[in-house]
XYZ file of C-alpha atoms in Angstrom:
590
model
C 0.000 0.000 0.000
C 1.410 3.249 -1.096
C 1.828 5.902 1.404
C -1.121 8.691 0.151
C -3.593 5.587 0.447
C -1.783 4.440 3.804
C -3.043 8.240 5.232
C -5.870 8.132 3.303
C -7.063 4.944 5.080
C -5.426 6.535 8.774
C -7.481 4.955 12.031
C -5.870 6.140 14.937
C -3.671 3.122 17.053
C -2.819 2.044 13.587
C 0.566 3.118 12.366
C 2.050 0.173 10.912
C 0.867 1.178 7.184
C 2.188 4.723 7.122
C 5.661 4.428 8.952
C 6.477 1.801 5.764
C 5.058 3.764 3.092
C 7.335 6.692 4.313
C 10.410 4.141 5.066
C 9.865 3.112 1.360
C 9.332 6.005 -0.326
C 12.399 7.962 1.654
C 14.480 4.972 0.639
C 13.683 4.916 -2.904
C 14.170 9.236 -3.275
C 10.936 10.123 -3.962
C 11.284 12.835 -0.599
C 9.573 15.567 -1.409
C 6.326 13.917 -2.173
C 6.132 11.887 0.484
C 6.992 15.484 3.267
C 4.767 17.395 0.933
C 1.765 14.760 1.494
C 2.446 14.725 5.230
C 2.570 18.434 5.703
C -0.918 18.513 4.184
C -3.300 20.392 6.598
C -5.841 17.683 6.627
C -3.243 14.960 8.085
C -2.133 17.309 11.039
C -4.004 14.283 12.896
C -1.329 11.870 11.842
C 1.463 13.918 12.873
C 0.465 14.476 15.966
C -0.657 10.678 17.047
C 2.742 9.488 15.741
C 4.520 12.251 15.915
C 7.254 9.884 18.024
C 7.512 7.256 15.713
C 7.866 9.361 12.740
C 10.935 11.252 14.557
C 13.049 7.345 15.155
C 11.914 6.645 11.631
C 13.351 9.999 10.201
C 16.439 10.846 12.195
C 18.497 7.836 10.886
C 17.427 9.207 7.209
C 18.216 13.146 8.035
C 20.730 14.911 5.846
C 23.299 17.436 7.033
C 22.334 20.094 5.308
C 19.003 21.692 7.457
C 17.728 23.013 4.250
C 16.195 19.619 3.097
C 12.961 19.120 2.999
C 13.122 16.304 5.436
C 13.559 19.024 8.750
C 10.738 20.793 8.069
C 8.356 17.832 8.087
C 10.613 17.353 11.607
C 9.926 20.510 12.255
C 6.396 20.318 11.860
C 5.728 17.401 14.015
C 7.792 19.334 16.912
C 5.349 22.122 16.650
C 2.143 20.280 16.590
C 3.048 17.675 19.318
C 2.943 18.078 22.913
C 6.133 19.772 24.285
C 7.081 17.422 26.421
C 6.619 14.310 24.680
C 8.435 16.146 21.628
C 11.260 16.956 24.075
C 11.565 13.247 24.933
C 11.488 12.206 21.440
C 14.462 14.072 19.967
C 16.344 13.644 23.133
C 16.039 9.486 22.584
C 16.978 9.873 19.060
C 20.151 12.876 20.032
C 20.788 9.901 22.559
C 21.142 7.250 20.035
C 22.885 9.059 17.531
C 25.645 10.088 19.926
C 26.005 6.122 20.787
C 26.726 5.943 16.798
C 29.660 8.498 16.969
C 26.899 10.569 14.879
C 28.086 14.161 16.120
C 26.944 16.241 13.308
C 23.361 14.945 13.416
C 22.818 15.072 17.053
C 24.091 18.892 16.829
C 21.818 19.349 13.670
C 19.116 18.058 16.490
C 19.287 20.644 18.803
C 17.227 23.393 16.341
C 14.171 21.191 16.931
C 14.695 19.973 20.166
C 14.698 24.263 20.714
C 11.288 24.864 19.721
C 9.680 22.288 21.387
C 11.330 23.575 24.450
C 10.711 27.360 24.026
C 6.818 25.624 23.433
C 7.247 23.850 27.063
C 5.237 25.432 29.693
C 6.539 23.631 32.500
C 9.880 25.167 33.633
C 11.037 22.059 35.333
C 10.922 20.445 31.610
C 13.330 23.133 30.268
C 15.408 22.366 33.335
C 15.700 18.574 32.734
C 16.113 18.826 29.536
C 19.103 21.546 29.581
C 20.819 19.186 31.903
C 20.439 15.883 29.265
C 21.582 18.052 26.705
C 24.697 18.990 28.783
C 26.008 15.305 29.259
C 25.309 15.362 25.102
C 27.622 18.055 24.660
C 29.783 16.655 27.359
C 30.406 13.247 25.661
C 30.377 15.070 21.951
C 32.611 17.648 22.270
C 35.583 15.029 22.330
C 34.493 13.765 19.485
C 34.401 17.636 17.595
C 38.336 17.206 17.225
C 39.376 15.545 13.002
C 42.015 13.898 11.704
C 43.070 15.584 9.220
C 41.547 14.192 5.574
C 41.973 14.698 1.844
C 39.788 17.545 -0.158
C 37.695 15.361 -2.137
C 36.172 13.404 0.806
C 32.430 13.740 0.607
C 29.894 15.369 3.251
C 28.632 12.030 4.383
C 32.122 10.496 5.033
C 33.101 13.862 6.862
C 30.200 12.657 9.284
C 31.792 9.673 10.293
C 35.315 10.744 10.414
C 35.468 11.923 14.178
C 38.490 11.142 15.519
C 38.286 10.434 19.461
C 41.812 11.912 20.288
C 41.447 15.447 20.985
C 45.071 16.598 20.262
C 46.139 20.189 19.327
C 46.809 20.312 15.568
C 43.796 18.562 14.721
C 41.234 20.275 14.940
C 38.844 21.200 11.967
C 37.077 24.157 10.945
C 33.619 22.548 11.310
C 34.242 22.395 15.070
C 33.686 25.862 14.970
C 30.460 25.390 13.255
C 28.923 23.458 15.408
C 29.844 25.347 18.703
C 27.728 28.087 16.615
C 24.891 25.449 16.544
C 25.197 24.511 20.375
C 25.409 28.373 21.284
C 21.877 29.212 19.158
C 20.244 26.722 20.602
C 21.453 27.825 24.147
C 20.617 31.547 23.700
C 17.313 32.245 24.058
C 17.489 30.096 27.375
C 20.370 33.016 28.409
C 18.570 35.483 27.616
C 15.715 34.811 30.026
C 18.131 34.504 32.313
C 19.860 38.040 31.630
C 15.652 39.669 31.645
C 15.435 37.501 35.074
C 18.450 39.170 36.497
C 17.856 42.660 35.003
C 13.546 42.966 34.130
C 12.372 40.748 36.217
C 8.895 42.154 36.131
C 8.824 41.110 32.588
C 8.711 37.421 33.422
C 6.773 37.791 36.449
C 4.160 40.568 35.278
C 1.053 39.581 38.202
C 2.075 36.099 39.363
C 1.748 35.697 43.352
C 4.689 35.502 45.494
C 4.547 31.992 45.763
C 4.451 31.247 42.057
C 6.922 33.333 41.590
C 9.648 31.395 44.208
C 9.035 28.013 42.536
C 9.635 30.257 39.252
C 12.361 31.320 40.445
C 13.781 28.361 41.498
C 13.632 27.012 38.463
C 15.135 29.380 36.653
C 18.186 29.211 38.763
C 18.673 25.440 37.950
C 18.060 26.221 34.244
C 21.372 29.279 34.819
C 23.279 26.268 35.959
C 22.852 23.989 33.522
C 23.197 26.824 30.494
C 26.165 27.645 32.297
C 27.421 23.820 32.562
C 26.794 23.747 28.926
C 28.823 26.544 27.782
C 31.464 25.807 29.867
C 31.729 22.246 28.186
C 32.335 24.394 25.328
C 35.212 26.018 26.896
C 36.526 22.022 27.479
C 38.495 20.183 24.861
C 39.266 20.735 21.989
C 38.812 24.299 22.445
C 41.065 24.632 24.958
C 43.694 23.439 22.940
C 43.222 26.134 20.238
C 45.508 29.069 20.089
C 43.710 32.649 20.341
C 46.598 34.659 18.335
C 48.902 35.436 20.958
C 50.864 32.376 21.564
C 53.406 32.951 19.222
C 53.626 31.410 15.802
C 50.112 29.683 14.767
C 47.726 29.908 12.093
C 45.849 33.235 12.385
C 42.972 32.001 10.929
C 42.407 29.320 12.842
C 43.229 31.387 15.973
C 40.860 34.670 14.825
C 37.639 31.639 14.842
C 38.854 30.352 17.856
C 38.999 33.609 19.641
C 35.605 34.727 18.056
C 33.692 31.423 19.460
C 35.610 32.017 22.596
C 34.614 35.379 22.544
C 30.847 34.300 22.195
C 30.471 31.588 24.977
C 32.350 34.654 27.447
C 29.866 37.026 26.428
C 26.557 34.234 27.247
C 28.501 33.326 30.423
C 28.285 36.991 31.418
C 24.673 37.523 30.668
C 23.477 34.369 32.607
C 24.739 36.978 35.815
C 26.038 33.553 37.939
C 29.038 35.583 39.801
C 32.418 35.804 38.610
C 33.845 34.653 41.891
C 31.600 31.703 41.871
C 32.724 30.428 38.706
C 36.131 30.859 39.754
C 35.724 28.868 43.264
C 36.975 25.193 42.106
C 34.263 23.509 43.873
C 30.972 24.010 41.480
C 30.259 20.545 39.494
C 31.178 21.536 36.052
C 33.824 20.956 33.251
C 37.452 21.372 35.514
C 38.920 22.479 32.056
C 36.261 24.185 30.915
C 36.629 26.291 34.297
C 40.547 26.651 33.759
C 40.069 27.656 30.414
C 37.382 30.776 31.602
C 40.049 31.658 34.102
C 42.052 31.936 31.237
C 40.071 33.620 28.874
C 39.330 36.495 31.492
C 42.860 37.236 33.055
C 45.040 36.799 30.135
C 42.761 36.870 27.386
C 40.813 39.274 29.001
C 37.865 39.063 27.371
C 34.823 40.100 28.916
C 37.537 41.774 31.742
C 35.163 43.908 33.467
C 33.113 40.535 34.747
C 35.722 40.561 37.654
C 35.132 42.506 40.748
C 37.696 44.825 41.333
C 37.581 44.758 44.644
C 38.938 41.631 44.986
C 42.741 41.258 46.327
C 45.383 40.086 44.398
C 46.260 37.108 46.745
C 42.683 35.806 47.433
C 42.715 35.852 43.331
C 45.494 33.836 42.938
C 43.873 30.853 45.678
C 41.438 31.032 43.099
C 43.383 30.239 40.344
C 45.712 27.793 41.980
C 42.960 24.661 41.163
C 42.743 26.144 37.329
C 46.337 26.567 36.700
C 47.242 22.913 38.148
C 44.167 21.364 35.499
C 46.096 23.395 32.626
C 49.663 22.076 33.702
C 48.332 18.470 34.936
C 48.926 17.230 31.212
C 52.373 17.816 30.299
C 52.108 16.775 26.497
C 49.329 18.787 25.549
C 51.495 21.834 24.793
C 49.071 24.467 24.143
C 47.135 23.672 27.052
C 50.500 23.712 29.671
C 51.236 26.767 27.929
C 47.805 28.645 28.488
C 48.353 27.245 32.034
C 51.532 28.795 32.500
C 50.276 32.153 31.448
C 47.766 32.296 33.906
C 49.753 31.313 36.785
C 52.066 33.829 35.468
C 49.064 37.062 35.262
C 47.920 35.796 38.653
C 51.366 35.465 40.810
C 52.618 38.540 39.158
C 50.082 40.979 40.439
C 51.096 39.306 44.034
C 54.083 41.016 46.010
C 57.058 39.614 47.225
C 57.217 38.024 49.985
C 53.813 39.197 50.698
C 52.009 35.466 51.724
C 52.226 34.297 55.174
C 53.392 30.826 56.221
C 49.311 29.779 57.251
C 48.572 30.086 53.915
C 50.359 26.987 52.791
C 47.160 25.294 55.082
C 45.944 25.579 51.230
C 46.967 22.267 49.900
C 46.853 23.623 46.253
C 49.814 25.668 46.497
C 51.916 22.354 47.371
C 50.172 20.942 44.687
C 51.037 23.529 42.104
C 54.565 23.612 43.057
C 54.483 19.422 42.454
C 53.100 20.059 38.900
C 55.024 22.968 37.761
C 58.167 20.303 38.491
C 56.626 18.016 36.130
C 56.278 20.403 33.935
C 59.861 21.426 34.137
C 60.793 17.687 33.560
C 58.417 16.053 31.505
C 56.760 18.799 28.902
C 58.371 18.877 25.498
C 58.255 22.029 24.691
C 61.602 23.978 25.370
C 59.672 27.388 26.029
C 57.565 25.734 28.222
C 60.159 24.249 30.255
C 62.078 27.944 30.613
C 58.838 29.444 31.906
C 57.890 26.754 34.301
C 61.534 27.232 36.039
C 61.173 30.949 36.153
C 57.039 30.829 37.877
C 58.354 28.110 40.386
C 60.681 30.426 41.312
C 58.300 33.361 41.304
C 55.871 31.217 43.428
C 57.766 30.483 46.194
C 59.176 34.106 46.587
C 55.465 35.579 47.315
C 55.731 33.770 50.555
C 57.753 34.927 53.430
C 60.609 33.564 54.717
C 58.941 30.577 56.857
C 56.862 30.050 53.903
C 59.941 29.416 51.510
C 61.784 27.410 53.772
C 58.519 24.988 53.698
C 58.550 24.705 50.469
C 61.981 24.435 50.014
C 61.775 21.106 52.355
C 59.017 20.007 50.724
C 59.942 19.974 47.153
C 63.517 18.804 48.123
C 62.113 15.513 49.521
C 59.901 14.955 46.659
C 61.983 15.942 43.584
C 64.273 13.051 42.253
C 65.035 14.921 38.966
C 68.713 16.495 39.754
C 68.900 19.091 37.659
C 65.433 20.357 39.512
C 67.179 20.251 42.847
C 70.046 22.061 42.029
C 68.191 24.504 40.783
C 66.543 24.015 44.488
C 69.861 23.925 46.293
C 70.931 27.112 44.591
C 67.993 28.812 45.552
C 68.364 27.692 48.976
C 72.332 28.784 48.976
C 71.067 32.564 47.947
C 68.755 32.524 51.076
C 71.180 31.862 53.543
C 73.875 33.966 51.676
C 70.769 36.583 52.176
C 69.688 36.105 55.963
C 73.901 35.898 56.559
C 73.905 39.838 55.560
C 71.010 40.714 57.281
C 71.751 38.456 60.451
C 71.585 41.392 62.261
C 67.832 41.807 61.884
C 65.623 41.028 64.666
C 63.375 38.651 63.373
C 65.179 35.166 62.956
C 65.294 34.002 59.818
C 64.639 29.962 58.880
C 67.467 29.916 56.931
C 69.840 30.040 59.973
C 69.943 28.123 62.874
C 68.514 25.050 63.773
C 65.735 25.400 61.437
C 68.088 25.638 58.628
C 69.411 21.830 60.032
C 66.736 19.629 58.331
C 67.652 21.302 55.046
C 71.293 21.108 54.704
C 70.916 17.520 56.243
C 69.084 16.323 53.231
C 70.844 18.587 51.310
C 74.116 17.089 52.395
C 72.891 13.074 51.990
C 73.649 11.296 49.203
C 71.523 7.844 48.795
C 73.692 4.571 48.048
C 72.173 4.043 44.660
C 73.284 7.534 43.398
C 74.615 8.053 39.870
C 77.097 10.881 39.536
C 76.221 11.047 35.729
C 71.950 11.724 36.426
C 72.791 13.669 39.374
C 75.853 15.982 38.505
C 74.001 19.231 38.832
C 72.573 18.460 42.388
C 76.247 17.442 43.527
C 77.607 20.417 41.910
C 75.012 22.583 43.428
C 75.883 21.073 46.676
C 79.613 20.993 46.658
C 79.202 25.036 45.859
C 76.866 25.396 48.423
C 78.788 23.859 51.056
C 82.086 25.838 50.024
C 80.140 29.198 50.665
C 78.775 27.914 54.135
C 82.502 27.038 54.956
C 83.681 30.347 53.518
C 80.973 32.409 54.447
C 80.192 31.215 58.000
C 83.005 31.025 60.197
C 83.453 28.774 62.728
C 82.993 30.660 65.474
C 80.045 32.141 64.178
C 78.208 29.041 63.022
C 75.196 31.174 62.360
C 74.382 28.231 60.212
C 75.027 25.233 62.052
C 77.089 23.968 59.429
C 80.309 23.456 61.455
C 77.916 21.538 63.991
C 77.354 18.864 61.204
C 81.089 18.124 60.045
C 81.363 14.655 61.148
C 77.949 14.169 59.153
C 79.054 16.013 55.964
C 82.076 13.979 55.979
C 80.601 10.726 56.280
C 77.328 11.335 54.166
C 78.166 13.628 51.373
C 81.961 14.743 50.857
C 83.067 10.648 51.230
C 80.446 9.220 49.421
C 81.241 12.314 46.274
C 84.918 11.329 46.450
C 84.055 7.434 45.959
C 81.892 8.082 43.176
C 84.210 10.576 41.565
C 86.928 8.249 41.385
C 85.054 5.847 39.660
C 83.022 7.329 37.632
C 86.403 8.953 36.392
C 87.803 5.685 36.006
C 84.848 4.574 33.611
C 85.443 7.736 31.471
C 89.525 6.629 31.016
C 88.645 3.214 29.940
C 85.090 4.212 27.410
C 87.742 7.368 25.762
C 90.975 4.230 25.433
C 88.034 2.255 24.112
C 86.765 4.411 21.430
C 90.274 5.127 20.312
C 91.463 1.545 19.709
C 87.699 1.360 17.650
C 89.005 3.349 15.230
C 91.225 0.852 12.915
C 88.704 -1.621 13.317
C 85.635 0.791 12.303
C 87.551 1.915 9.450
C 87.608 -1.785 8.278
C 83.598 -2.551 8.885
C 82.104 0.694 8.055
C 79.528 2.035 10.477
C 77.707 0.112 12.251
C 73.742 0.805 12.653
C 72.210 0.433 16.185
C 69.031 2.918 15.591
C 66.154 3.179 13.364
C 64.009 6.137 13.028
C 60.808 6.663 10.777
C 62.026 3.363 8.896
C 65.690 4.756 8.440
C 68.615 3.482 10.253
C 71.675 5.857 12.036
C 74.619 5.177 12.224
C 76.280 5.103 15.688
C 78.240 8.135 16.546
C 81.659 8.641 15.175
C 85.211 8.272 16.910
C 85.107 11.686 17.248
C 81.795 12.673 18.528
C 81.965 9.832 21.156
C 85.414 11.200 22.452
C 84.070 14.992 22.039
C 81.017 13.388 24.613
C 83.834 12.092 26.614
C 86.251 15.177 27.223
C 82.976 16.964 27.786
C 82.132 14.669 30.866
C 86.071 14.578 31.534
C 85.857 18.179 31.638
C 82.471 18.387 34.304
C 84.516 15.658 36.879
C 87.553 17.970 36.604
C 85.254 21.034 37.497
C 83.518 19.080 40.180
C 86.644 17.397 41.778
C 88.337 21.134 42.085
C 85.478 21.921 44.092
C 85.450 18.985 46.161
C 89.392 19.204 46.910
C 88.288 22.924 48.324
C 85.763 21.560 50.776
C 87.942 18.901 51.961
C 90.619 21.304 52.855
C 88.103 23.753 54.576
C 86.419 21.137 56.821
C 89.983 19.604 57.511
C 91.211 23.000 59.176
């Protein structure tokens, strides 16, 4: 039976007829009759007794492009069907597209799923609904990152070529598109909350008080979950897009990033939540898309004038502390570490010096920062990166006072293992005592004399048993140099330091153990330089020999000469480091 008969012959309970005269007639092309015979005025009936039906049976066939004839028959059946049963419908069908990777059509889906809901005259139906299409977002936006693919790939392979991996460098255009779909369907829901906030006599022209509260009420929940929504926006891959002034990156690319950016700051303003509350770590939405607000407003600073002034600069930067460790947290994602650097550097630069008190370390976050920033410093790829995440760990611990310092200071030097990082540590440490020695005269004690100083140089001054002079030849040398000064710098009667308390310790824990290792870790470099000389006839004779493959070529091993270049260069650092070590022994001898 053909599909105008099928209607024709329409008795209510009976679908069965209709839904495969349109699955037919879809399937074989002939669209625009069969929408044109349903959007007939005299079959409104239909639409709206299967208006659910007809939705599953048309969202698996729905084009990309909205222009087809196919939405407005979707269309239609949204506006004559009851708001909340429409609501349902498209969210089941947004629901199982997403479970088929389908991103494209369960964004197209949000136009119609819009006017059902600006139809809804329950508020707690918006609500619910707001917050199911949140967790959509949440699980598609992932999936809004593309491989790159070649020009002449069709629009219906483009659909299904999502690639899960959200890396920098990826990203496509059409991401960009679709946050424009997301943020139309999310406006008109901000802009009742903007009239709420600013007209409220609009929405509540002669309701009674108590109407009004459970209005209200609801309206509140509905700010929360446009404001979870846009800050899923904010989340990946966004966050990995540069906005123009990172350096080198496409402009293009970075001007459409900026502008969406631009436009989810500018409906996060108008939902009037509270800049401070946003920034509070606590509230249960996207922990990137929060860090990457924070980022947008104090270095970006878009939408700028959303922050109270009267805030202080320290109870800004506890603020930031929770979105600057979810930036750094992922060391490979460049970008990202690299946004997260430059907020921890716009928020700890508008704090003085040695302006925070030792009680506010009771803030577990700065400990944590000063963990991740390490990592950073050790693990991130990216050279600049690297540079800048030595320089802010720095500047972090010098907004503390001197008790403060010294905390972290004993902190990080138990937890780091990396030795360049704790000689970088030990210097540090070496130009704080060098400056509470000048100003010993002060009357406030410093911590970095004394007893309190004590626990430092004793870890300071321990080497472990399993210590390898090669990985750890800048702690040692930062060590050996520090314990010169102390010996130089603090006499013995003095002792302001304590050092000259600790000799028998130094000797046995740190100068003995350095000599041992010096010795033969010099004797290894002798016998590797005789080694690669006497190689030479014989490599002459064989030709190179490969020992590496890279991107399916193979590399040679290095020459005679770069190996014994390598070699005097190590030479050279146990030469440096044993004139240092023959000065302490002579200063703790006498």
């Amino acid at each position: 039976m053909s599909l105008q008969a099928a209607c024709q012959d329409y008795v209510p309970g009976e679908s069965d007829l209709i839904l495969v005269g349109l699955g037919e007639q879809l399937d074989s092309g002939s669209v625009e009759d069969a929408v044109q015979l349903l959007l007939q005025d005299k079959y409104k009936s239909i639409l709206v007794d299967l208006g659910w039906d007809l939705l599953s049976l048309l969202t698996l066939r729905l084009p990309v492009d909205e222009t087809d004839l196919r939405w407005s028959l979707v269309d239609k059946i949204v506006e004559l069907g009851s708001p909340k049963e429409m609501c349902l419908a498209v969210l089941e069908q947004m629901d199982s597209l997403s479970m088929m990777d389908k991103t494209a059509a369960v964004l197209n889906m949000l136009s119609p799923l819009q006017k059902a809901l600006l139809q809804a005259p329950n508020a707690a139906i918006v609500t619910s609904t707001l917050h199911s299409v949140y967790r959509l977002i949440e699980k598609c936006c992932p999936q809004l990152t593309m491989v790159e693919r070649d020009t002449d790939v069709g629009d219906e392979d483009i659909e299904h070529s999502y690639d899960n991996a959200a890396t920098e460098d990826q990203i496509d255009c059409n991401f960009f598109a679709m946050s424009n779909q997301v943020l139309t369907f999310i406006r008109p829901f901000v802009d009742r909350m903007h009239v709420m906030a600013t007209q409220p006599e609009v929405l509540f022209p002669n309701h009674k008080l108590a109407v009004n509260v459970l209005l209200l009420d609801q309206l509140r929940k509905q700010k929360i979950e446009c404001l979870a929504i846009l800050l899923c926006l904010l989340d990946y891959p966004l966050v990995s897009c540069c906005y123009g002034t990172e350096g080198k990156t496409d402009q293009v690319l970075a001007t459409r990033a900026r502008n969406v950016a631009e436009s989810i700051m500018g409906l996060i303003t108008q939902c009037h939540y509270g800049c401070i509350h946003l920034l509070s770590p606590s509230p249960p939405w996207p922990r990137v898309g929060l860090a990457s607000f924070a980022h947008l407003l104090l270095v970006e600073e878009i939408m700028i004038s959303y922050l109270p002034v009267v805030l202080s600069q320290q109870f800004l930067l506890s603020l930031c502390l929770a979105h600057v460790i979810t930036l750094l947290e992922r060391p490979e994602t460049t970008t990202v570490v690299l946004k997260g650097l430059a907020l921890l550097e716009s928020a700890v630069g508008r704090v003085e010096k040695n302006s925070l008190p030792l009680v506010a370390l009771e803030n577990k976050q700065y400990i944590n920062l000063a963990n991740v920033i390490t990592k950073v410093m050790v693990s991130c790829s990216d050279k600049t990166a690297r540079q800048r995440s030595v320089s802010l760990l720095m500047r972090l611990i010098h907004i503390f006072t001197a008790d403060g310092r010294h905390k972290l200071y004993s902190h990080l030097l138990h937890t780091v293992c990396h030795g360049g990082v704790v000689g970088l540590l030990v210097h540090s440490v070496k130009n704080e005592v060098d400056t509470a020695l000048k100003g010993a005269s002060m009357l406030t004690a410093s911590p970095f004399l004394g007893e309190s100083l004590g626990p430092l140089l004793n870890k300071i001054f321990t080497l472990s048993p399993d210590t390898q002079l090669m990985e750890e030849m800048d702690r040692v040398m930062a060590a050996l140099n520090f314990l010169r000064y102390l010996l130089i710098g603090d006499t013995q009667e003095r002792n302001e330091t304590g050092v000259w308390g600790i000799r028998s310790h130094l000797h046995t824990s740190f100068v003995a153990p350095v000599r041992q290792l010096l010795t033969s870790t010099k004797m290894v470099c002798r016998q590797e330089m005789e080694a690669a000389r006497e190689e030479k006839g014989q490599r002459a004779k064989d030709g190179p020999e490969v020992c590496v493959e890279v991107a399916g070529e193979t590399l040679p091993k290095l020459s005679e000469k770069e190996e014994l270049q390598m070699l005097e260069v190590v030479g050279n650092h146990m030469d440096m480091l044993e004139s240092v070590l023959v000065r302490v022994e002579e200063l703790l001898e006498h």
